[in-house]
Amino acid sequence: MVTRLSVNINKIALIRNARGSNLPDLVQVAKDCEKFGAQGITVHPRPDERHIRYDDVPALKPIVSTEFNIEGNPTPRFLELVLAHRPHQCTLVPDDPQQLTSDHGWDTIKHEGFLKDVIAQLQEAGIRVSIFCDPEAKYIEGAKKTGTDRIELYTGPYAEAFAHAPDKAIAPYVAAGQFAGALGLGLNAGHDLNLDNLRFFSQQVPHLLEVSIGHALVVDALYYGLEDTIGRYLNCLSI
Ligand code: PXP
């Protein structure tokens, strides 16, 4: 089983927004990511629209020919957007409006009822649901009870610890992958994955269906170009 690469294009939108024009053209970049081998496109509209804007979603939906994944905190406005445009997957993330970036998974025990309701609405519309989750058995068990199709493991702590203690860094994720598999939950992962830490992660963690990568991939593209960079990330996932 080869893990799929979904490219998060938030940073492309951030560069576009810096000048108020349509450069770079987000739709063209999404098409090019797919042409260069990406198997999915991810966007994360936040309430302040500092990178992806809500009106980027209707522009992207018809041109994404792989998997379109919209991630974010399920506020009423976010849910309205997702239900109107029906991506293949919606990843629910418990981030605050002002947060710089996502930095923790759901407390699936405390928010079980809320998540259940939201997930049922999305699934009824034919949208696969994934929820952002820390690699802890109690939260994965809680995720199972919400009815979600998949979980996305928050890999920030792995990325931080990888350089000095890779075996220790990966251990909770291996256990989480095994546990999710045993419960019949699909497994995605994302945050701070890069060309140094991705291969080890994908080799070690079982049942990994998809990774979503944005920041490091866009930074690498400054040096290697987008096509070469996507090829390098795919290569990390191929073994
Ligand atoms: N997954 C989630 C839920 C995220 O919020 C983000 C960042 O927007 C990512 C994955 C991708 O993280 P990165 O940009 O560090 O690759």
PDB file of C-alpha atoms and ligand atoms in Angstrom:
ATOM      1  CA  MET A   1       0.000   0.000   0.000  1.00  0.00           C
ATOM      2  CA  VAL A   2       1.470   3.353  -1.013  1.00  0.00           C
ATOM      3  CA  THR A   3       0.602   6.358   1.120  1.00  0.00           C
ATOM      4  CA  ARG A   4      -0.973   9.182  -0.872  1.00  0.00           C
ATOM      5  CA  LEU A   5       0.399  12.715  -0.888  1.00  0.00           C
ATOM      6  CA  SER A   6      -2.094  15.548  -0.515  1.00  0.00           C
ATOM      7  CA  VAL A   7      -0.481  18.943  -1.048  1.00  0.00           C
ATOM      8  CA  ASN A   8      -1.737  21.684   1.247  1.00  0.00           C
ATOM      9  CA  ILE A   9      -1.746  24.883  -0.839  1.00  0.00           C
ATOM     10  CA  ASN A  10      -2.376  27.384   1.970  1.00  0.00           C
ATOM     11  CA  LYS A  11       1.102  28.931   1.618  1.00  0.00           C
ATOM     12  CA  ILE A  12       0.541  29.513  -2.099  1.00  0.00           C
ATOM     13  CA  ALA A  13      -2.588  31.494  -1.197  1.00  0.00           C
ATOM     14  CA  LEU A  14      -0.615  33.417   1.425  1.00  0.00           C
ATOM     15  CA  ILE A  15       1.887  34.583  -1.209  1.00  0.00           C
ATOM     16  CA  ARG A  16      -0.960  35.516  -3.560  1.00  0.00           C
ATOM     17  CA  ASN A  17      -2.720  37.507  -0.853  1.00  0.00           C
ATOM     18  CA  ALA A  18       0.439  39.514  -0.118  1.00  0.00           C
ATOM     19  CA  ARG A  19      -0.044  41.552  -3.311  1.00  0.00           C
ATOM     20  CA  GLY A  20      -3.776  41.628  -3.873  1.00  0.00           C
ATOM     21  CA  SER A  21      -3.524  40.219  -7.409  1.00  0.00           C
ATOM     22  CA  ASN A  22      -3.924  36.640  -8.626  1.00  0.00           C
ATOM     23  CA  LEU A  23      -0.230  35.757  -8.618  1.00  0.00           C
ATOM     24  CA  PRO A  24       0.487  32.935  -8.081  1.00  0.00           C
ATOM     25  CA  ASP A  25      -2.750  31.574  -9.505  1.00  0.00           C
ATOM     26  CA  LEU A  26      -3.988  29.046  -6.941  1.00  0.00           C
ATOM     27  CA  VAL A  27      -6.042  27.087  -9.459  1.00  0.00           C
ATOM     28  CA  GLN A  28      -3.041  26.706 -11.776  1.00  0.00           C
ATOM     29  CA  VAL A  29      -0.807  25.639  -8.892  1.00  0.00           C
ATOM     30  CA  ALA A  30      -3.356  23.005  -7.828  1.00  0.00           C
ATOM     31  CA  LYS A  31      -3.503  21.683 -11.405  1.00  0.00           C
ATOM     32  CA  ASP A  32       0.291  21.619 -11.583  1.00  0.00           C
ATOM     33  CA  CYS A  33       0.620  19.787  -8.241  1.00  0.00           C
ATOM     34  CA  GLU A  34      -1.623  17.072  -9.682  1.00  0.00           C
ATOM     35  CA  LYS A  35       0.282  17.047 -12.977  1.00  0.00           C
ATOM     36  CA  PHE A  36       3.512  16.540 -11.004  1.00  0.00           C
ATOM     37  CA  GLY A  37       2.044  13.549  -9.155  1.00  0.00           C
ATOM     38  CA  ALA A  38       0.220  14.810  -6.064  1.00  0.00           C
ATOM     39  CA  GLN A  39      -2.720  12.549  -5.273  1.00  0.00           C
ATOM     40  CA  GLY A  40      -4.717  15.176  -3.436  1.00  0.00           C
ATOM     41  CA  ILE A  41      -5.127  18.899  -2.795  1.00  0.00           C
ATOM     42  CA  THR A  42      -5.807  20.229   0.696  1.00  0.00           C
ATOM     43  CA  VAL A  43      -7.038  23.669   1.714  1.00  0.00           C
ATOM     44  CA  HIS A  44      -7.610  25.027   5.195  1.00  0.00           C
ATOM     45  CA  PRO A  45      -9.809  28.124   5.105  1.00  0.00           C
ATOM     46  CA  ARG A  46      -9.580  29.979   8.422  1.00  0.00           C
ATOM     47  CA  PRO A  47     -12.130  32.548   9.595  1.00  0.00           C
ATOM     48  CA  ASP A  48      -9.808  35.504   8.835  1.00  0.00           C
ATOM     49  CA  GLU A  49      -9.110  34.117   5.312  1.00  0.00           C
ATOM     50  CA  ARG A  50      -5.453  34.994   5.706  1.00  0.00           C
ATOM     51  CA  HIS A  51      -4.452  32.370   3.161  1.00  0.00           C
ATOM     52  CA  ILE A  52      -7.224  30.277   1.579  1.00  0.00           C
ATOM     53  CA  ARG A  53     -10.331  32.398   1.023  1.00  0.00           C
ATOM     54  CA  TYR A  54     -13.802  30.956   1.177  1.00  0.00           C
ATOM     55  CA  ASP A  55     -14.285  31.812  -2.479  1.00  0.00           C
ATOM     56  CA  ASP A  56     -11.227  29.756  -3.441  1.00  0.00           C
ATOM     57  CA  VAL A  57     -13.226  26.613  -2.700  1.00  0.00           C
ATOM     58  CA  PRO A  58     -15.767  26.917  -5.570  1.00  0.00           C
ATOM     59  CA  ALA A  59     -12.888  27.748  -7.924  1.00  0.00           C
ATOM     60  CA  LEU A  60     -10.884  24.690  -6.885  1.00  0.00           C
ATOM     61  CA  LYS A  61     -13.654  22.106  -6.607  1.00  0.00           C
ATOM     62  CA  PRO A  62     -14.249  21.641 -10.365  1.00  0.00           C
ATOM     63  CA  ILE A  63     -10.565  21.483 -11.299  1.00  0.00           C
ATOM     64  CA  VAL A  64      -9.246  19.120  -8.635  1.00  0.00           C
ATOM     65  CA  SER A  65      -9.219  15.763 -10.363  1.00  0.00           C
ATOM     66  CA  THR A  66      -7.577  13.782  -7.563  1.00  0.00           C
ATOM     67  CA  GLU A  67      -8.865  14.089  -3.985  1.00  0.00           C
ATOM     68  CA  PHE A  68     -10.069  17.422  -2.648  1.00  0.00           C
ATOM     69  CA  ASN A  69      -9.698  17.731   1.126  1.00  0.00           C
ATOM     70  CA  ILE A  70     -11.028  20.728   3.044  1.00  0.00           C
ATOM     71  CA  GLU A  71      -9.828  20.997   6.619  1.00  0.00           C
ATOM     72  CA  GLY A  72     -10.848  23.338   9.401  1.00  0.00           C
ATOM     73  CA  ASN A  73     -12.788  23.992  12.542  1.00  0.00           C
ATOM     74  CA  PRO A  74     -16.443  23.079  11.940  1.00  0.00           C
ATOM     75  CA  THR A  75     -18.002  26.476  12.617  1.00  0.00           C
ATOM     76  CA  PRO A  76     -21.426  27.041  11.022  1.00  0.00           C
ATOM     77  CA  ARG A  77     -19.779  29.055   8.214  1.00  0.00           C
ATOM     78  CA  PHE A  78     -17.206  26.346   7.559  1.00  0.00           C
ATOM     79  CA  LEU A  79     -19.842  23.625   7.487  1.00  0.00           C
ATOM     80  CA  GLU A  80     -22.006  25.640   5.109  1.00  0.00           C
ATOM     81  CA  LEU A  81     -19.022  25.965   2.758  1.00  0.00           C
ATOM     82  CA  VAL A  82     -18.134  22.270   2.914  1.00  0.00           C
ATOM     83  CA  LEU A  83     -21.724  21.088   2.469  1.00  0.00           C
ATOM     84  CA  ALA A  84     -22.223  23.432  -0.485  1.00  0.00           C
ATOM     85  CA  HIS A  85     -19.134  22.201  -2.343  1.00  0.00           C
ATOM     86  CA  ARG A  86     -18.847  18.586  -1.212  1.00  0.00           C
ATOM     87  CA  PRO A  87     -15.142  17.752  -1.274  1.00  0.00           C
ATOM     88  CA  HIS A  88     -14.106  14.088  -1.223  1.00  0.00           C
ATOM     89  CA  GLN A  89     -12.877  14.494   2.332  1.00  0.00           C
ATOM     90  CA  CYS A  90     -13.350  16.956   5.169  1.00  0.00           C
ATOM     91  CA  THR A  91     -10.826  16.997   8.003  1.00  0.00           C
ATOM     92  CA  LEU A  92     -12.136  18.505  11.230  1.00  0.00           C
ATOM     93  CA  VAL A  93      -9.548  20.443  13.232  1.00  0.00           C
ATOM     94  CA  PRO A  94     -10.054  22.063  16.666  1.00  0.00           C
ATOM     95  CA  ASP A  95      -8.084  25.254  15.963  1.00  0.00           C
ATOM     96  CA  ASP A  96      -8.888  28.679  17.408  1.00  0.00           C
ATOM     97  CA  PRO A  97      -9.603  31.509  14.951  1.00  0.00           C
ATOM     98  CA  GLN A  98      -6.425  33.401  15.908  1.00  0.00           C
ATOM     99  CA  GLN A  99      -4.165  30.359  16.066  1.00  0.00           C
ATOM    100  CA  LEU A 100      -1.009  30.535  13.943  1.00  0.00           C
ATOM    101  CA  THR A 101      -1.400  26.880  12.952  1.00  0.00           C
ATOM    102  CA  SER A 102      -3.072  23.717  14.267  1.00  0.00           C
ATOM    103  CA  ASP A 103      -1.245  22.387  17.311  1.00  0.00           C
ATOM    104  CA  HIS A 104      -3.392  19.660  18.864  1.00  0.00           C
ATOM    105  CA  GLY A 105      -6.013  17.074  18.076  1.00  0.00           C
ATOM    106  CA  TRP A 106      -9.593  16.846  19.308  1.00  0.00           C
ATOM    107  CA  ASP A 107     -10.543  15.893  22.806  1.00  0.00           C
ATOM    108  CA  THR A 108     -12.821  13.259  21.314  1.00  0.00           C
ATOM    109  CA  ILE A 109     -14.216  12.325  24.720  1.00  0.00           C
ATOM    110  CA  LYS A 110     -15.317  15.830  25.695  1.00  0.00           C
ATOM    111  CA  HIS A 111     -16.599  16.691  22.209  1.00  0.00           C
ATOM    112  CA  GLU A 112     -18.082  13.316  21.277  1.00  0.00           C
ATOM    113  CA  GLY A 113     -21.656  14.568  20.921  1.00  0.00           C
ATOM    114  CA  PHE A 114     -20.698  17.630  18.857  1.00  0.00           C
ATOM    115  CA  LEU A 115     -18.432  15.613  16.562  1.00  0.00           C
ATOM    116  CA  LYS A 116     -21.055  12.908  16.094  1.00  0.00           C
ATOM    117  CA  ASP A 117     -23.605  15.488  14.877  1.00  0.00           C
ATOM    118  CA  VAL A 118     -21.193  17.227  12.524  1.00  0.00           C
ATOM    119  CA  ILE A 119     -19.787  13.974  11.128  1.00  0.00           C
ATOM    120  CA  ALA A 120     -23.280  12.584  10.472  1.00  0.00           C
ATOM    121  CA  GLN A 121     -24.204  15.741   8.507  1.00  0.00           C
ATOM    122  CA  LEU A 122     -21.064  15.511   6.377  1.00  0.00           C
ATOM    123  CA  GLN A 123     -21.388  11.784   5.750  1.00  0.00           C
ATOM    124  CA  GLU A 124     -25.026  12.215   4.774  1.00  0.00           C
ATOM    125  CA  ALA A 125     -23.796  14.579   2.057  1.00  0.00           C
ATOM    126  CA  GLY A 126     -21.425  11.870   0.810  1.00  0.00           C
ATOM    127  CA  ILE A 127     -18.274  13.422   2.271  1.00  0.00           C
ATOM    128  CA  ARG A 128     -15.670  11.204   3.919  1.00  0.00           C
ATOM    129  CA  VAL A 129     -14.654  12.572   7.323  1.00  0.00           C
ATOM    130  CA  SER A 130     -11.307  12.567   9.077  1.00  0.00           C
ATOM    131  CA  ILE A 131     -10.661  14.149  12.467  1.00  0.00           C
ATOM    132  CA  PHE A 132      -7.376  15.574  13.719  1.00  0.00           C
ATOM    133  CA  CYS A 133      -6.147  13.448  16.602  1.00  0.00           C
ATOM    134  CA  ASP A 134      -3.192  13.149  18.944  1.00  0.00           C
ATOM    135  CA  PRO A 135      -1.617   9.668  19.003  1.00  0.00           C
ATOM    136  CA  GLU A 136      -3.242   8.646  22.275  1.00  0.00           C
ATOM    137  CA  ALA A 137      -5.348   5.516  22.646  1.00  0.00           C
ATOM    138  CA  LYS A 138      -8.110   7.262  24.610  1.00  0.00           C
ATOM    139  CA  TYR A 139      -8.624   9.869  21.879  1.00  0.00           C
ATOM    140  CA  ILE A 140      -8.509   7.262  19.111  1.00  0.00           C
ATOM    141  CA  GLU A 141     -11.059   5.172  20.971  1.00  0.00           C
ATOM    142  CA  GLY A 142     -13.153   8.345  21.367  1.00  0.00           C
ATOM    143  CA  ALA A 143     -12.776   9.045  17.638  1.00  0.00           C
ATOM    144  CA  LYS A 144     -14.190   5.630  16.830  1.00  0.00           C
ATOM    145  CA  LYS A 145     -17.308   6.487  18.843  1.00  0.00           C
ATOM    146  CA  THR A 146     -17.914   9.662  16.827  1.00  0.00           C
ATOM    147  CA  GLY A 147     -18.468   7.645  13.641  1.00  0.00           C
ATOM    148  CA  THR A 148     -15.579   9.259  11.751  1.00  0.00           C
ATOM    149  CA  ASP A 149     -14.176   7.375   8.758  1.00  0.00           C
ATOM    150  CA  ARG A 150     -10.571   8.322   9.434  1.00  0.00           C
ATOM    151  CA  ILE A 151      -8.304  10.096  11.874  1.00  0.00           C
ATOM    152  CA  GLU A 152      -5.426  12.385  10.936  1.00  0.00           C
ATOM    153  CA  LEU A 153      -2.582  12.014  13.410  1.00  0.00           C
ATOM    154  CA  TYR A 154      -1.065  15.347  14.472  1.00  0.00           C
ATOM    155  CA  THR A 155       2.629  14.867  13.681  1.00  0.00           C
ATOM    156  CA  GLY A 156       4.040  18.118  15.132  1.00  0.00           C
ATOM    157  CA  PRO A 157       5.581  16.409  18.208  1.00  0.00           C
ATOM    158  CA  TYR A 158       7.043  13.648  16.007  1.00  0.00           C
ATOM    159  CA  ALA A 159       8.715  16.220  13.762  1.00  0.00           C
ATOM    160  CA  GLU A 160      10.122  18.105  16.720  1.00  0.00           C
ATOM    161  CA  ALA A 161      11.623  15.035  18.413  1.00  0.00           C
ATOM    162  CA  PHE A 162      12.727  13.242  15.221  1.00  0.00           C
ATOM    163  CA  ALA A 163      16.158  14.873  14.867  1.00  0.00           C
ATOM    164  CA  HIS A 164      17.505  13.777  18.249  1.00  0.00           C
ATOM    165  CA  ALA A 165      15.466  10.637  19.075  1.00  0.00           C
ATOM    166  CA  PRO A 166      13.709   9.141  16.020  1.00  0.00           C
ATOM    167  CA  ASP A 167      12.794   5.814  17.634  1.00  0.00           C
ATOM    168  CA  LYS A 168      11.285   7.498  20.656  1.00  0.00           C
ATOM    169  CA  ALA A 169       9.548  10.055  18.427  1.00  0.00           C
ATOM    170  CA  ILE A 170       7.874   7.438  16.252  1.00  0.00           C
ATOM    171  CA  ALA A 171       6.781   4.988  18.977  1.00  0.00           C
ATOM    172  CA  PRO A 172       3.413   6.601  19.852  1.00  0.00           C
ATOM    173  CA  TYR A 173       2.550   6.886  16.145  1.00  0.00           C
ATOM    174  CA  VAL A 174       3.292   3.228  15.452  1.00  0.00           C
ATOM    175  CA  ALA A 175       1.051   2.259  18.366  1.00  0.00           C
ATOM    176  CA  ALA A 176      -1.626   4.704  17.188  1.00  0.00           C
ATOM    177  CA  GLY A 177      -1.509   3.259  13.671  1.00  0.00           C
ATOM    178  CA  GLN A 178      -1.897  -0.273  14.964  1.00  0.00           C
ATOM    179  CA  PHE A 179      -4.745   0.744  17.253  1.00  0.00           C
ATOM    180  CA  ALA A 180      -6.587   2.699  14.564  1.00  0.00           C
ATOM    181  CA  GLY A 181      -6.205  -0.285  12.218  1.00  0.00           C
ATOM    182  CA  ALA A 182      -7.604  -2.645  14.826  1.00  0.00           C
ATOM    183  CA  LEU A 183     -10.608  -0.349  15.312  1.00  0.00           C
ATOM    184  CA  GLY A 184     -11.196  -0.140  11.552  1.00  0.00           C
ATOM    185  CA  LEU A 185     -10.385   3.578  11.332  1.00  0.00           C
ATOM    186  CA  GLY A 186      -8.576   4.870   8.255  1.00  0.00           C
ATOM    187  CA  LEU A 187      -5.317   6.672   8.987  1.00  0.00           C
ATOM    188  CA  ASN A 188      -4.002  10.009   7.698  1.00  0.00           C
ATOM    189  CA  ALA A 189      -1.229  12.147   9.159  1.00  0.00           C
ATOM    190  CA  GLY A 190       0.039  15.681   8.896  1.00  0.00           C
ATOM    191  CA  HIS A 191       1.862  18.694  10.256  1.00  0.00           C
ATOM    192  CA  ASP A 192       5.554  19.532  10.033  1.00  0.00           C
ATOM    193  CA  LEU A 193       6.319  16.531   7.854  1.00  0.00           C
ATOM    194  CA  ASN A 194       9.292  17.200   5.586  1.00  0.00           C
ATOM    195  CA  LEU A 195      11.946  15.587   3.397  1.00  0.00           C
ATOM    196  CA  ASP A 196      14.005  14.593   6.455  1.00  0.00           C
ATOM    197  CA  ASN A 197      11.316  12.963   8.586  1.00  0.00           C
ATOM    198  CA  LEU A 198       8.718  11.679   6.099  1.00  0.00           C
ATOM    199  CA  ARG A 199      10.364   8.478   4.859  1.00  0.00           C
ATOM    200  CA  PHE A 200      10.946   7.133   8.368  1.00  0.00           C
ATOM    201  CA  PHE A 201       7.378   8.006   9.352  1.00  0.00           C
ATOM    202  CA  SER A 202       5.824   6.261   6.357  1.00  0.00           C
ATOM    203  CA  GLN A 203       8.076   3.207   6.742  1.00  0.00           C
ATOM    204  CA  GLN A 204       7.254   2.771  10.411  1.00  0.00           C
ATOM    205  CA  VAL A 205       3.579   3.662  10.780  1.00  0.00           C
ATOM    206  CA  PRO A 206       1.217   0.920   9.594  1.00  0.00           C
ATOM    207  CA  HIS A 207      -1.965   1.488   7.580  1.00  0.00           C
ATOM    208  CA  LEU A 208      -1.022   5.063   6.595  1.00  0.00           C
ATOM    209  CA  LEU A 209      -3.387   6.092   3.800  1.00  0.00           C
ATOM    210  CA  GLU A 210      -2.530   9.749   3.280  1.00  0.00           C
ATOM    211  CA  VAL A 211      -0.259  12.559   4.414  1.00  0.00           C
ATOM    212  CA  SER A 212      -1.077  16.207   3.990  1.00  0.00           C
ATOM    213  CA  ILE A 213       1.943  18.463   3.641  1.00  0.00           C
ATOM    214  CA  GLY A 214       2.153  22.197   3.044  1.00  0.00           C
ATOM    215  CA  HIS A 215       4.736  24.392   4.708  1.00  0.00           C
ATOM    216  CA  ALA A 216       7.929  22.401   4.166  1.00  0.00           C
ATOM    217  CA  LEU A 217       6.906  21.366   0.649  1.00  0.00           C
ATOM    218  CA  VAL A 218       6.398  24.969  -0.456  1.00  0.00           C
ATOM    219  CA  VAL A 219       9.702  25.996   1.151  1.00  0.00           C
ATOM    220  CA  ASP A 220      11.497  23.131  -0.628  1.00  0.00           C
ATOM    221  CA  ALA A 221       9.893  24.218  -3.913  1.00  0.00           C
ATOM    222  CA  LEU A 222      11.775  27.539  -3.629  1.00  0.00           C
ATOM    223  CA  TYR A 223      15.001  25.609  -3.998  1.00  0.00           C
ATOM    224  CA  TYR A 224      14.099  22.572  -6.109  1.00  0.00           C
ATOM    225  CA  GLY A 225      11.048  23.791  -8.034  1.00  0.00           C
ATOM    226  CA  LEU A 226       7.551  22.384  -7.580  1.00  0.00           C
ATOM    227  CA  GLU A 227       7.853  19.380  -9.895  1.00  0.00           C
ATOM    228  CA  ASP A 228      11.163  18.165  -8.440  1.00  0.00           C
ATOM    229  CA  THR A 229       9.922  18.758  -4.888  1.00  0.00           C
ATOM    230  CA  ILE A 230       6.724  16.770  -5.336  1.00  0.00           C
ATOM    231  CA  GLY A 231       8.806  13.970  -6.861  1.00  0.00           C
ATOM    232  CA  ARG A 232      11.038  13.976  -3.780  1.00  0.00           C
ATOM    233  CA  TYR A 233       8.053  13.726  -1.404  1.00  0.00           C
ATOM    234  CA  LEU A 234       6.521  10.931  -3.473  1.00  0.00           C
ATOM    235  CA  ASN A 235       9.827   9.124  -3.368  1.00  0.00           C
ATOM    236  CA  CYS A 236       9.829   9.293   0.463  1.00  0.00           C
ATOM    237  CA  LEU A 237       6.429   7.575   0.391  1.00  0.00           C
ATOM    238  CA  SER A 238       7.351   4.939  -2.166  1.00  0.00           C
ATOM    239  CA  ILE A 239       9.456   2.704   0.070  1.00  0.00           C
TER     240      ILE A 239
HETATM  241  N1  PXP B   1      -2.958  18.923   8.831  1.00  0.00           N
HETATM  242  C1  PXP B   1      -3.593  19.935   9.464  1.00  0.00           C
HETATM  243  C2  PXP B   1      -4.825  19.622  10.231  1.00  0.00           C
HETATM  244  C3  PXP B   1      -3.118  21.255   9.375  1.00  0.00           C
HETATM  245  O1  PXP B   1      -3.762  22.246   9.999  1.00  0.00           O
HETATM  246  C4  PXP B   1      -1.972  21.510   8.601  1.00  0.00           C
HETATM  247  C5  PXP B   1      -1.483  22.922   8.452  1.00  0.00           C
HETATM  248  O2  PXP B   1      -2.446  23.703   7.832  1.00  0.00           O
HETATM  249  C6  PXP B   1      -1.332  20.434   7.969  1.00  0.00           C
HETATM  250  C7  PXP B   1      -1.845  19.145   8.108  1.00  0.00           C
HETATM  251  C8  PXP B   1      -0.110  20.601   7.142  1.00  0.00           C
HETATM  252  O3  PXP B   1       0.957  21.018   7.963  1.00  0.00           O
HETATM  253  P1  PXP B   1       2.275  21.595   7.315  1.00  0.00           P
HETATM  254  O4  PXP B   1       1.917  22.885   6.642  1.00  0.00           O
HETATM  255  O5  PXP B   1       3.196  21.786   8.493  1.00  0.00           O
HETATM  256  O6  PXP B   1       2.783  20.573   6.353  1.00  0.00           O
END
